[in-house]
CSV table of C-alpha atoms and ligand atoms in Angstrom, one decimal:
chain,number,residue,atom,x,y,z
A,280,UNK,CA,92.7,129.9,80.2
A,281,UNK,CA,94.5,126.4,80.3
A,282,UNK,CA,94.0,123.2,82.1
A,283,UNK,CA,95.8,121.2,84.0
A,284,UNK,CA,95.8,118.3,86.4
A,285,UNK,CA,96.2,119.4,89.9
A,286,UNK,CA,99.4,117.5,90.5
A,287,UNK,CA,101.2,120.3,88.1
A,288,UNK,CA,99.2,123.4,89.5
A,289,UNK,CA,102.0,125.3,91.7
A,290,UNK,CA,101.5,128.2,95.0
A,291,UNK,CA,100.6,131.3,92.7
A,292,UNK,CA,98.9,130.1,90.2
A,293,UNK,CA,94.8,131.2,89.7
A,294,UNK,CA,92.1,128.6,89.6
A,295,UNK,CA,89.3,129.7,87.6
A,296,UNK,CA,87.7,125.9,87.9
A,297,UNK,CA,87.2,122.9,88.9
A,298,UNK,CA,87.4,120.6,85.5
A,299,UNK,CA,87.6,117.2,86.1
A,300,UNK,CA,86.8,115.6,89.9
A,301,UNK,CA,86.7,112.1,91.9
A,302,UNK,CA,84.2,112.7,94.2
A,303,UNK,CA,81.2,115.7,94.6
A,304,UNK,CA,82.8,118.1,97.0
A,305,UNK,CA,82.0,121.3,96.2
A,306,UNK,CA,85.1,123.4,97.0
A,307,UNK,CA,85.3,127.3,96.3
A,308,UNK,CA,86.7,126.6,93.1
A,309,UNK,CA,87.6,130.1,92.0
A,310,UNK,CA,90.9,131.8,93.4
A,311,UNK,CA,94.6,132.0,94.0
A,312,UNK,CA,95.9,129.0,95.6
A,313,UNK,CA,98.8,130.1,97.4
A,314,UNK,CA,100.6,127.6,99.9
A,315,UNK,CA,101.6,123.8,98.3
A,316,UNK,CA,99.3,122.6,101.8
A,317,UNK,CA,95.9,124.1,99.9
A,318,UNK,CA,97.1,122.2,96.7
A,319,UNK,CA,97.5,119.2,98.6
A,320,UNK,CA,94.2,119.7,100.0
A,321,UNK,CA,92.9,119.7,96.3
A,322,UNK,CA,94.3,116.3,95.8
A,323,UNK,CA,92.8,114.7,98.7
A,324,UNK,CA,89.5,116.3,97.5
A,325,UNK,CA,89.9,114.1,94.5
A,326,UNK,CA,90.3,117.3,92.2
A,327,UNK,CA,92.0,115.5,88.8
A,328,UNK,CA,92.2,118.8,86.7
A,329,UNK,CA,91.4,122.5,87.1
A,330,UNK,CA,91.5,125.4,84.6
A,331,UNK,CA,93.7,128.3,85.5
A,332,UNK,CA,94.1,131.6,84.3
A,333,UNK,CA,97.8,132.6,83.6
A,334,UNK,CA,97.8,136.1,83.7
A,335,UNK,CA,96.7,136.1,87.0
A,336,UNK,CA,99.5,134.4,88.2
A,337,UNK,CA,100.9,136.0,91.3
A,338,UNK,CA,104.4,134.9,91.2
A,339,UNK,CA,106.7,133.1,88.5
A,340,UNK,CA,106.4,129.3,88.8
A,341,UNK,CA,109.2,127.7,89.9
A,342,UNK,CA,110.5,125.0,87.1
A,343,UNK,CA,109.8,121.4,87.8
A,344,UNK,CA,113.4,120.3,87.5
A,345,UNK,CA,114.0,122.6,91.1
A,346,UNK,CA,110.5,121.5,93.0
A,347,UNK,CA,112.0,118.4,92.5
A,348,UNK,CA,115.4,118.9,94.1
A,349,UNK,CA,115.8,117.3,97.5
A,350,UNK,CA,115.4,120.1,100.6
A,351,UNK,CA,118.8,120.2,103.3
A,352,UNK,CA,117.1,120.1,105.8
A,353,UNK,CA,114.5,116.4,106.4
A,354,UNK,CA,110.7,117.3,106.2
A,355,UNK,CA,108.8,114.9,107.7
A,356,UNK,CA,106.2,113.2,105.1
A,357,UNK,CA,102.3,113.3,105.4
A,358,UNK,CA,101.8,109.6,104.9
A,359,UNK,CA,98.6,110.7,103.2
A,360,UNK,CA,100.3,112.9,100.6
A,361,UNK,CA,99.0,112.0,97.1
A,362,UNK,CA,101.0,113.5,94.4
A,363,UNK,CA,98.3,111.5,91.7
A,364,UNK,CA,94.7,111.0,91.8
A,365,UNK,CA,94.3,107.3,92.1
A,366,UNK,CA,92.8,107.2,88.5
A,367,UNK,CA,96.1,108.9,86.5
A,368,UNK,CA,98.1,106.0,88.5
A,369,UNK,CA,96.0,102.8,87.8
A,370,UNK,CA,97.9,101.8,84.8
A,371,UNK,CA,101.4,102.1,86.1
A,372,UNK,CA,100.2,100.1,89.4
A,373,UNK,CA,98.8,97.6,86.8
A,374,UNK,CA,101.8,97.2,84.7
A,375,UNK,CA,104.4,97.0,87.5
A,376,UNK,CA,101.7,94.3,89.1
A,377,UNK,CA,102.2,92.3,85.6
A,378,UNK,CA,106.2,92.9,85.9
A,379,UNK,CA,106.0,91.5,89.4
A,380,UNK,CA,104.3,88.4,88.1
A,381,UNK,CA,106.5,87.7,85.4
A,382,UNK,CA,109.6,88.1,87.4
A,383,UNK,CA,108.0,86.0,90.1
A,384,UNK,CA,107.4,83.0,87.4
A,385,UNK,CA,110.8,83.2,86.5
A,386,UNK,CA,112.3,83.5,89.5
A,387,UNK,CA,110.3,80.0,90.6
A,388,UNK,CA,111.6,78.4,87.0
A,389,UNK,CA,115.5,79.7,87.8
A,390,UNK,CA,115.5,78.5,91.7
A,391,UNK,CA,114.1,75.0,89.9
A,392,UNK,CA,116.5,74.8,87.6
A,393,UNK,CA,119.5,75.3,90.2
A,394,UNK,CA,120.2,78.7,89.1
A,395,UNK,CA,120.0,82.1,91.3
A,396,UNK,CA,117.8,84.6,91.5
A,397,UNK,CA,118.6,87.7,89.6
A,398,UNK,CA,118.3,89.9,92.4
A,399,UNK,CA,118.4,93.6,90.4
A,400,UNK,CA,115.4,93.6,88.8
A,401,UNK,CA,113.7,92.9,91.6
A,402,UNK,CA,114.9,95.8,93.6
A,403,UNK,CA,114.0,97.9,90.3
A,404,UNK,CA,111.0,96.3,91.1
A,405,UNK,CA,110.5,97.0,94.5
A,406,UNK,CA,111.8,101.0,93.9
A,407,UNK,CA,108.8,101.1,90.9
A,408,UNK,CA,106.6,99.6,93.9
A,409,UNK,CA,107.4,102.5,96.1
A,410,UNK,CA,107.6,105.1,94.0
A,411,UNK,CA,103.7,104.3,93.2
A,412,UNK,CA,102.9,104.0,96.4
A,413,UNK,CA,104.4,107.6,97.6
A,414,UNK,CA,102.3,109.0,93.9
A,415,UNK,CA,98.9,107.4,95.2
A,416,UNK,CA,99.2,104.1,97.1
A,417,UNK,CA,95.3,103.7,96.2
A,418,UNK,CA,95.8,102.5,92.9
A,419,UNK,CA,98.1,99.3,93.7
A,420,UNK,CA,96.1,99.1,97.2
A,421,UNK,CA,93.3,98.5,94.9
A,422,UNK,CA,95.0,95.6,93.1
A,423,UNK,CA,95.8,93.6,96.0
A,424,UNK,CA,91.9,93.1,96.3
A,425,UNK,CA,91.9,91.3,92.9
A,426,UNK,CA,92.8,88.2,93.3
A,427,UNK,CA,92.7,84.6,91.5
A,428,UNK,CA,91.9,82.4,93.5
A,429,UNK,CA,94.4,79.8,91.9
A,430,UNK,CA,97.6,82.1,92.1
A,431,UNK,CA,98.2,81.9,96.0
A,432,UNK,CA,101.6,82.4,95.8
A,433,UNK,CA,102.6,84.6,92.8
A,434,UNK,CA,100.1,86.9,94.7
A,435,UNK,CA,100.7,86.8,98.4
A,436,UNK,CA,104.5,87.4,98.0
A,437,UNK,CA,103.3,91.1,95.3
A,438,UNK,CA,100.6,91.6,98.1
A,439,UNK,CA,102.9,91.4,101.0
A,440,UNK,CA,105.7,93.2,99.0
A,441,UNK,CA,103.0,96.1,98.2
A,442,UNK,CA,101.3,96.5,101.5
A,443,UNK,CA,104.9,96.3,103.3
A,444,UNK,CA,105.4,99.7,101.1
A,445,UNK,CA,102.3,101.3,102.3
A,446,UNK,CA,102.7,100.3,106.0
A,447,UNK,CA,106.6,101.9,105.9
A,448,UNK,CA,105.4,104.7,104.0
A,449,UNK,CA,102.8,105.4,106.5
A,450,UNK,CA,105.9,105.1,109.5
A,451,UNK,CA,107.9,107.8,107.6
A,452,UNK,CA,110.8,105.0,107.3
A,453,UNK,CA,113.8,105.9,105.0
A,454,UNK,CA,113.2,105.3,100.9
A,455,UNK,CA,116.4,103.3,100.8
A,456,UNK,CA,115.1,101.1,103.6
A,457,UNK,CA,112.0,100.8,102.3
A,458,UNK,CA,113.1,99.0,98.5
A,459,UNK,CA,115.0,96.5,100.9
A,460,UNK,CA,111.9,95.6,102.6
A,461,UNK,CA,109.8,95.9,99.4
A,462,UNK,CA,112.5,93.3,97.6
A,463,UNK,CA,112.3,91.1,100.5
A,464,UNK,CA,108.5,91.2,101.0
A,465,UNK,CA,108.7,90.4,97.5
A,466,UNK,CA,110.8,87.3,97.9
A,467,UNK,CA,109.9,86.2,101.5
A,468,UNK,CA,108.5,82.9,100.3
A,469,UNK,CA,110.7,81.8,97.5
A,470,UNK,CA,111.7,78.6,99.6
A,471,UNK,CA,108.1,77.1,98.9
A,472,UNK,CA,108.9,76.5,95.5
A,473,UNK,CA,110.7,73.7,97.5
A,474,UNK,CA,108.0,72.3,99.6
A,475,UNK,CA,106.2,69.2,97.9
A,476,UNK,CA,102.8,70.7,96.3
A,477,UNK,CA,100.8,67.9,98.5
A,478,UNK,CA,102.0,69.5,101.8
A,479,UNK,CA,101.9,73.2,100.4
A,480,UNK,CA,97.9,73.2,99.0
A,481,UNK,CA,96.5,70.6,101.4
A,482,UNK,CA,93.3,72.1,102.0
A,483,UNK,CA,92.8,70.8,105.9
A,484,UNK,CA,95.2,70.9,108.8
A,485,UNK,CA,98.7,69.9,108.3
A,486,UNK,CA,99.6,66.8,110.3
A,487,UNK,CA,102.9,67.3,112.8
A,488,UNK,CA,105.3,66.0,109.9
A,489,UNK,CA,103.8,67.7,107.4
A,490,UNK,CA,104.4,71.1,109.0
A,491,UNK,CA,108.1,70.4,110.5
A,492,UNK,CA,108.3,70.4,106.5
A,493,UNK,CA,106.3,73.3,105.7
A,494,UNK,CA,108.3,75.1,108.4
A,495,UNK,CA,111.6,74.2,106.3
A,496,UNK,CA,110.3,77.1,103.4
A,497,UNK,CA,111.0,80.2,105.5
A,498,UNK,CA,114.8,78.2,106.3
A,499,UNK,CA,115.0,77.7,102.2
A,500,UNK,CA,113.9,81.2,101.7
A,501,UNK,CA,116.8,82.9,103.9
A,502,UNK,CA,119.4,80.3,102.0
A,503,UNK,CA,117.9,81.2,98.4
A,504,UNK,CA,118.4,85.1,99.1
A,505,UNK,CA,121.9,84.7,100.6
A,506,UNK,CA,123.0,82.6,97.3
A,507,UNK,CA,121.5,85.1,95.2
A,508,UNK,CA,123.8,87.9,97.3
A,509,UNK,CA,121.2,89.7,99.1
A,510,UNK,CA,122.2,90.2,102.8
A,511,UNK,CA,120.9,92.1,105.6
A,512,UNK,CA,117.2,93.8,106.3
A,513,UNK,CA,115.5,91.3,103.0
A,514,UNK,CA,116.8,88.3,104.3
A,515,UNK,CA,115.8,88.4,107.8
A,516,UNK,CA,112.3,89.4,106.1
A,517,UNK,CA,112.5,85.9,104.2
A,518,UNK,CA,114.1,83.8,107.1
A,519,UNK,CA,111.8,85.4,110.1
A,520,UNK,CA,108.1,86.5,109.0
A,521,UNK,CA,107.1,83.3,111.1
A,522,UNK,CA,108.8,83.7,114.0
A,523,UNK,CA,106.7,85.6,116.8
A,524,UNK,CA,107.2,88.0,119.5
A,525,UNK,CA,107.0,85.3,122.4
A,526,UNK,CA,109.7,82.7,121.0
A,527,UNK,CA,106.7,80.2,119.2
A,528,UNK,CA,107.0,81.0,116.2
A,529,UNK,CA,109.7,79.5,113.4
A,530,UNK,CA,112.0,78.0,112.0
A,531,UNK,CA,114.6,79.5,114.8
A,532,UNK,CA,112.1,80.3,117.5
A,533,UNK,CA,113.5,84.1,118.1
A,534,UNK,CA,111.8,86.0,120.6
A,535,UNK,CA,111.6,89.4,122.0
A,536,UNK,CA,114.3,91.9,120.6
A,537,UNK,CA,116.0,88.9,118.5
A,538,UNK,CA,112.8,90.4,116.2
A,539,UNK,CA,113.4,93.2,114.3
A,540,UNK,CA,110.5,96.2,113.7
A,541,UNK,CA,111.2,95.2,109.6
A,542,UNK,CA,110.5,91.4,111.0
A,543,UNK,CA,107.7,92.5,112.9
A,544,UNK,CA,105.9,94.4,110.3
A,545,UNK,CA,106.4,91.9,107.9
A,546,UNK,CA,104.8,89.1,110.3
A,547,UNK,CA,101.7,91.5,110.1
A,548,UNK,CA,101.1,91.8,106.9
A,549,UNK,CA,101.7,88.5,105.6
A,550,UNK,CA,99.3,87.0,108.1
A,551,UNK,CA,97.0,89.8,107.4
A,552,UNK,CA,97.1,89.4,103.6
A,553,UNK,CA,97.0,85.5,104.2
A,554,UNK,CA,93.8,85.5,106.1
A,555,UNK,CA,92.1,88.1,103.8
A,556,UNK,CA,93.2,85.6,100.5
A,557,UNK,CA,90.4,84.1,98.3
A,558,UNK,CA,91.5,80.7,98.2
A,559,UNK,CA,90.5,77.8,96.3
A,560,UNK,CA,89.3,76.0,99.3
A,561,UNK,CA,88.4,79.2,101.7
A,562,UNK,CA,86.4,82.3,100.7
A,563,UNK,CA,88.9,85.4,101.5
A,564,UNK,CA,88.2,86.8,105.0
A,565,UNK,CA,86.8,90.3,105.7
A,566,UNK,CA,89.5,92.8,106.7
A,567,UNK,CA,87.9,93.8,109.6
A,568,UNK,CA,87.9,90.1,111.1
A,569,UNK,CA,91.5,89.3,109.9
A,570,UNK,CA,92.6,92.6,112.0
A,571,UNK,CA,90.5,91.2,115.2
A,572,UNK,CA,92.3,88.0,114.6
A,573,UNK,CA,95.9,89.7,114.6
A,574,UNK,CA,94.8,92.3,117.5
A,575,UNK,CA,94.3,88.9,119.5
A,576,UNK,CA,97.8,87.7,118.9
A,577,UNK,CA,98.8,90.7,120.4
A,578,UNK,CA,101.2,91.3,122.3
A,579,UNK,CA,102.4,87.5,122.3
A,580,UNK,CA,103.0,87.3,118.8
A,581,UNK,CA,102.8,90.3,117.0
A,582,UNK,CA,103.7,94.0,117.9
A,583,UNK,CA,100.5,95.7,118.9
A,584,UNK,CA,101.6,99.2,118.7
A,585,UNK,CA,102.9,98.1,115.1
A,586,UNK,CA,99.1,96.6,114.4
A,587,UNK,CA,97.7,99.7,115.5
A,588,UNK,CA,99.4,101.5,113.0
A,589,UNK,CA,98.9,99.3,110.1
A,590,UNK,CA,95.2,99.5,111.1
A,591,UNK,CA,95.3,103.0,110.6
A,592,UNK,CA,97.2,103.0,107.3
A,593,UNK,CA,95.4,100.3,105.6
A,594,UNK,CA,91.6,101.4,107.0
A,595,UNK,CA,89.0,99.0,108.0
A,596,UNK,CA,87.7,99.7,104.5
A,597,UNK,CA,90.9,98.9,102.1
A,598,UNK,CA,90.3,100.4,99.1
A,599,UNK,CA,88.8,97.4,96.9
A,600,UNK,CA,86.9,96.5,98.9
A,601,UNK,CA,83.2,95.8,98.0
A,602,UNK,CA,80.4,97.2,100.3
A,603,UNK,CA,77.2,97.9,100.0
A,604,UNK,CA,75.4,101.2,101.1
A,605,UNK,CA,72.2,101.8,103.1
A,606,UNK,CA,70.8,103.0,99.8
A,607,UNK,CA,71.4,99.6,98.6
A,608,UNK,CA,73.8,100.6,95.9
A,609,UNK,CA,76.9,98.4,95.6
A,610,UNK,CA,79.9,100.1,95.0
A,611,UNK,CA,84.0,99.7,95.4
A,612,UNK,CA,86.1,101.9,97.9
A,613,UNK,CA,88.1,103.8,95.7
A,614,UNK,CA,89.8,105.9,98.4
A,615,UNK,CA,90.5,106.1,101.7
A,616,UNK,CA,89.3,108.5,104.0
A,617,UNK,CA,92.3,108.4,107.4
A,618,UNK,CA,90.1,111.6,109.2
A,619,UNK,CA,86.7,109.4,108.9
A,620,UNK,CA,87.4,105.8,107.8
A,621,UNK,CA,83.6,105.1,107.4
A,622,UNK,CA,83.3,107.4,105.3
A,623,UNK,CA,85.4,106.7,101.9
A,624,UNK,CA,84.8,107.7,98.4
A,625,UNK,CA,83.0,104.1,97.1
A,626,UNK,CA,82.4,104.1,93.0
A,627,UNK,CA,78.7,102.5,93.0
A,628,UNK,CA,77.7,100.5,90.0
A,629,UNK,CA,75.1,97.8,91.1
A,630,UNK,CA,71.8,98.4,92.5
A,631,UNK,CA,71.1,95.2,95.9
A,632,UNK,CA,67.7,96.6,95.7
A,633,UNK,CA,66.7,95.8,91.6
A,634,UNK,CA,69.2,93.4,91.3
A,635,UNK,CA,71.1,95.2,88.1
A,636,UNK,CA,73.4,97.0,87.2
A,637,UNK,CA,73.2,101.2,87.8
A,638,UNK,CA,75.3,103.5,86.1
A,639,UNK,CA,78.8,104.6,87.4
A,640,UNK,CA,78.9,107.0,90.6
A,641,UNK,CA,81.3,108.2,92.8
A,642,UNK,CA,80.1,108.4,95.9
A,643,UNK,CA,81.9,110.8,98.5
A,644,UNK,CA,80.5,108.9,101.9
A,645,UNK,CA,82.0,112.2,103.9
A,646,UNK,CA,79.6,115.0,102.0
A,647,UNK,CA,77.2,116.2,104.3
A,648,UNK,CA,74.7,116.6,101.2
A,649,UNK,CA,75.4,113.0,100.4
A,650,UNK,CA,72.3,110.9,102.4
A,651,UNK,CA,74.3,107.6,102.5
A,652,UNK,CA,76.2,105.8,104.6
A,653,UNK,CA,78.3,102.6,104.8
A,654,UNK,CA,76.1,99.8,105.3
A,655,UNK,CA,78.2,96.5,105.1
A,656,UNK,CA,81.1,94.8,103.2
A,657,UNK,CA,79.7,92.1,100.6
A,658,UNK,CA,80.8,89.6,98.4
A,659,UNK,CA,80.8,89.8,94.5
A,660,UNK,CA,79.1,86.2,94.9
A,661,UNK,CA,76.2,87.5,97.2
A,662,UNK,CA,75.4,89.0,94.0
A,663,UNK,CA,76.3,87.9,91.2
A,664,UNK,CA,78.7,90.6,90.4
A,665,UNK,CA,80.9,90.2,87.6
A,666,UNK,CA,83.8,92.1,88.9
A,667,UNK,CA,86.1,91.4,86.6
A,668,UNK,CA,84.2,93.1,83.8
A,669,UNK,CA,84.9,96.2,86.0
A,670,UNK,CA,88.8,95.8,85.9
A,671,UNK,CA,89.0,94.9,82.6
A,672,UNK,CA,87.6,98.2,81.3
A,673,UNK,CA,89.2,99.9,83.6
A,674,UNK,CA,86.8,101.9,85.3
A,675,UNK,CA,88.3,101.5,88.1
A,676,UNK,CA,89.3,103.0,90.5
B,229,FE2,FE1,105.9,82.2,104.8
């Protein structure tokens, strides 16, 4: 017998069990499995690991180098494809998270001190962003949840880079396309480094002037890339995300086709991520209300047909996000469920009805044994929570 996780078991092989899991479905864990689409199915099962029995092997594996070559012919992707469970990916996502941070600072300190931006490693960046997101887009999904709620803008610009990845994923667009939209997610608003701090944080509504200058950031942003040599799909990304489908929006007042589908998607997701934002002064909004808010700038601002989709790829529950179930049990979403959004895997650790803390449970919302359901999204402070004690230790996802 020998284990392995399920992202190495290959069409042939014979599963004698079921080692490690995510959630508690029960699947028929001994047999052959024999197409790549029943392996898959494993992984969206939240199977982690599984013994197998070699000698029963029906055919000779193929070597990893060849699953790995590229096919002639293009096979359309299952946007819900998950190569990793989120779990094996966490620490990647976490550590590319830390890079983007870190590039971000220095990026801010070069632009101050009149320099350019060193555009490379932010595309290495970007390509680390999607490659994560095509292994389990869970894992950095999760991470755009966590937020400090004095770092704004180092993490809007990774959140809007990130979610950008998932949303083009999810559309099937090219890989090459997608690292130029990731890099200029990434960078989109660089030029506020040169708005004055007093207009950028004001708390309350920006008076006429004081928004003919906030306006300026998505000009500065276009002018920063271009300097830097970037040209093309990540610049319009930095120069349009504000401009809107009926000519209203800024700094050029484009309208209609002028507005790219990269332009447009962008537009979504940073208003989307924007809304959803703890802030210093605002509590973070609930994902559900942030997409009624965008669904009524439709169509006059933003591209419904686009919203529709990103609603679909990003799920009324995002994984993060913290809920609490009819049991009373308080849990994260760890994973997404596309066939039956209310019914994601949430990882319980805090009981609403004792007030304390439980022990850890995954909780598979879509088991028909599982007597549970969805009740409402919460807020750490509703109870207390000490969230970051959970990402710390990394028990999550
Ligand atoms: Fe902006």
């Amino acid at each position: 017998m020998k284990k392995l996780p399920v992202s190495k078991l290959l069409p042939g092989m014979f599963v004698q069990s079921v080692t490690k899991q995510t959630g508690r479905v029960k699947i028929k864990s001994q047999g052959w499995v024999k197409t790549q689409t029943s392996i898959d199915k494993l992984i969206k099962a939240g199977i982690l690991e599984v013994e197998i029995d070699p000698d029963k092997t029906l055919t000779k594996t193929v070597p990893e180098k060849e699953q790995t070559k590229t096919p002639a012919t293009k096979i359309k992707r299952d946007p819900w494809q998950k190569t990793h469970s989120a779990a094996q990916e966490m620490n990647k996502a976490k550590k590319l998270y830390d890079e983007a941070k870190t590039l971000q600072i220095k990026a801010f300190k070069d632009i101050k001190s009149g320099l350019n931006i060193d555009i490379a490693p932010f595309r290495e960046l970007a390509s680390g962003f999607m490659d994560s997101v095509f292994r389990n887009q869970d894992a950095l999904a999760c991470l755009t949840q966590m937020r400090q709620k004095d770092a704004y803008l180092l993490e809007h610009s990774i959140n809007v880079s990130i979610l950008m990845g998932i949303f083009a994923k999810h559309l099937n667009i090219e890989k090459d396309i997608i690292v130029e939209l990731t890099t200029g997610a990434l960078l989109h608003d660089i030029g506020k480094i040169k708005t004055p701090d007093e207009v950028l944080n004001k708390p309350g509504r920006l008076t006429e002037a004081e928004f003919e200058i906030m306006k300026q950031h998505a000009v500065y942003s276009k002018q920063i890339l271009e300097e830097s040599g970037l040209t093309g799909i990540a610049v319009d990304i930095a120069g349009m995300h504000h401009e809107r489908i009926d000519g209203t929006g800024y700094p050029f007042g484009k309208k209609g086709n002028e507005i790219s589908q990269y332009v447009r998607m962008a537009s979504i997701v940073d208003v989307y991520d924007a809304l959803t934002a703890e802030r210093v002064y605002k509590s973070g909004m609930e994902p559900i209300k942030a997409f009624k808010i965008l669904k009524e700038g439709c169509p006059n601002s933003f591209d419904g047909e686009l919203l529709t989709k990103f609603i679909q790829c990003i799920g009324i529950h995002p994984v993060g996000t913290l809920v609490k179930l009819s049991s009373q049990k308080v849990g994260l979403v760890t994973e997404s469920n596309p066939a039956m959004p209310l019914k994601p895997i949430v990882k319980t650790f805090y009981s609403a009805k004792h007030s304390r803390y439980t022990e850890v449970l995954d909780i598979d919302l879509s088991n028909k044994r599982i007597e549970d359901s969805l009740e409402t999204t919460v807020k750490a402070g509703d109870f207390n929570i000490d969230l970051e004690r959970f990402y710390k230790n990394s028990v999550l996802p």
